[in-house]
């Protein structure tokens, strides 16, 4: 079956921040066959269940995808990045530090 893959990013099903997205669309009629969300804070399995939260503050951490490449073996490579983009949503000292360009600690877990 002929298909097109689209990469991008958007909301994380009510979790805040951005998740990277990969969508498979049937080339003959444009029907979405499936779509998956990915994040460094956790991901969704094939049934749409969130698999965990690895970030201290996932409202601030954004995962964005910019490209997808099909491989000869039928797999895909997805080009994404994760980080804090701007100061929106921050409060208190974190907002002040962000506005002043000071490095931030959004993940408060040890290690």
GROMACS .gro file of C-alpha atoms in nm:
model
  111
    1UNK     CA    1   0.000   0.000   0.000
    2UNK     CA    2   0.139   0.339  -0.100
    3UNK     CA    3   0.168   0.582   0.190
    4UNK     CA    4   0.312   0.919   0.289
    5UNK     CA    5   0.469   0.989   0.629
    6UNK     CA    6   0.448   1.334   0.788
    7UNK     CA    7   0.651   1.452   1.085
    8UNK     CA    8   0.571   1.745   1.308
    9UNK     CA    9   0.479   1.839   1.660
   10UNK     CA   10   0.181   1.947   1.867
   11UNK     CA   11   0.005   1.910   2.198
   12UNK     CA   12   0.062   1.605   2.416
   13UNK     CA   13  -0.299   1.493   2.476
   14UNK     CA   14  -0.357   1.730   2.766
   15UNK     CA   15  -0.014   1.685   2.924
   16UNK     CA   16   0.115   2.028   2.823
   17UNK     CA   17   0.426   2.107   2.625
   18UNK     CA   18   0.481   1.966   2.277
   19UNK     CA   19   0.520   1.608   2.158
   20UNK     CA   20   0.687   1.509   1.834
   21UNK     CA   21   0.443   1.347   1.592
   22UNK     CA   22   0.465   1.090   1.313
   23UNK     CA   23   0.160   1.024   1.094
   24UNK     CA   24   0.108   0.770   0.816
   25UNK     CA   25  -0.136   0.875   0.543
   26UNK     CA   26  -0.264   0.653   0.262
   27UNK     CA   27  -0.140   0.812  -0.062
   28UNK     CA   28  -0.444   0.716  -0.271
   29UNK     CA   29  -0.710   0.898  -0.068
   30UNK     CA   30  -0.542   1.093   0.217
   31UNK     CA   31  -0.689   0.880   0.495
   32UNK     CA   32  -0.484   0.887   0.817
   33UNK     CA   33  -0.381   0.527   0.886
   34UNK     CA   34  -0.217   0.600   1.220
   35UNK     CA   35  -0.048   0.875   1.418
   36UNK     CA   36   0.194   0.850   1.710
   37UNK     CA   37   0.323   1.103   1.964
   38UNK     CA   38   0.678   1.092   2.105
   39UNK     CA   39   0.840   1.286   2.387
   40UNK     CA   40   1.152   1.268   2.598
   41UNK     CA   41   0.909   1.291   2.890
   42UNK     CA   42   0.739   0.966   2.786
   43UNK     CA   43   0.545   0.842   2.486
   44UNK     CA   44   0.215   0.686   2.387
   45UNK     CA   45   0.186   0.321   2.291
   46UNK     CA   46  -0.008   0.198   1.986
   47UNK     CA   47  -0.336   0.208   2.179
   48UNK     CA   48  -0.283   0.569   2.291
   49UNK     CA   49  -0.184   0.492   2.652
   50UNK     CA   50   0.081   0.722   2.803
   51UNK     CA   51   0.385   0.516   2.904
   52UNK     CA   52   0.533   0.736   3.174
   53UNK     CA   53   0.668   1.073   3.276
   54UNK     CA   54   1.045   1.108   3.276
   55UNK     CA   55   1.050   1.489   3.314
   56UNK     CA   56   1.030   1.697   3.625
   57UNK     CA   57   0.819   1.964   3.450
   58UNK     CA   58   0.680   1.847   3.116
   59UNK     CA   59   0.488   2.176   3.071
   60UNK     CA   60   0.820   2.342   2.985
   61UNK     CA   61   0.995   2.072   2.784
   62UNK     CA   62   0.907   2.053   2.416
   63UNK     CA   63   0.983   1.774   2.169
   64UNK     CA   64   0.960   1.880   1.805
   65UNK     CA   65   1.017   1.676   1.491
   66UNK     CA   66   1.127   1.823   1.159
   67UNK     CA   67   1.188   1.531   0.926
   68UNK     CA   68   1.130   1.166   0.851
   69UNK     CA   69   1.324   0.932   0.622
   70UNK     CA   70   1.217   0.587   0.504
   71UNK     CA   71   1.483   0.316   0.530
   72UNK     CA   72   1.547   0.028   0.288
   73UNK     CA   73   1.432  -0.224   0.550
   74UNK     CA   74   1.089  -0.059   0.584
   75UNK     CA   75   1.176   0.130   0.902
   76UNK     CA   76   1.174   0.503   0.954
   77UNK     CA   77   1.417   0.754   1.100
   78UNK     CA   78   1.254   1.051   1.271
   79UNK     CA   79   1.459   1.371   1.326
   80UNK     CA   80   1.352   1.543   1.649
   81UNK     CA   81   1.487   1.765   1.924
   82UNK     CA   82   1.392   1.831   2.284
   83UNK     CA   83   1.441   2.132   2.507
   84UNK     CA   84   1.304   2.447   2.664
   85UNK     CA   85   1.220   2.702   2.393
   86UNK     CA   86   1.101   3.009   2.574
   87UNK     CA   87   0.995   3.145   2.912
   88UNK     CA   88   0.619   3.103   2.871
   89UNK     CA   89   0.456   2.907   3.154
   90UNK     CA   90   0.740   2.974   3.397
   91UNK     CA   91   0.691   3.137   3.737
   92UNK     CA   92   0.902   3.284   4.015
   93UNK     CA   93   1.280   3.252   4.005
   94UNK     CA   94   1.268   3.022   3.703
   95UNK     CA   95   1.091   3.294   3.497
   96UNK     CA   96   1.343   3.556   3.615
   97UNK     CA   97   1.640   3.331   3.531
   98UNK     CA   98   1.493   3.247   3.190
   99UNK     CA   99   1.435   3.613   3.105
  100UNK     CA  100   1.799   3.683   3.198
  101UNK     CA  101   1.936   3.396   2.987
  102UNK     CA  102   2.050   3.188   3.286
  103UNK     CA  103   2.056   2.809   3.238
  104UNK     CA  104   1.746   2.641   3.380
  105UNK     CA  105   1.685   2.317   3.566
  106UNK     CA  106   1.343   2.196   3.452
  107UNK     CA  107   1.406   1.837   3.556
  108UNK     CA  108   1.458   1.828   3.932
  109UNK     CA  109   1.527   1.453   3.954
  110UNK     CA  110   1.862   1.345   4.096
  111UNK     CA  111   2.122   1.235   3.845
   0.00000   0.00000   0.00000
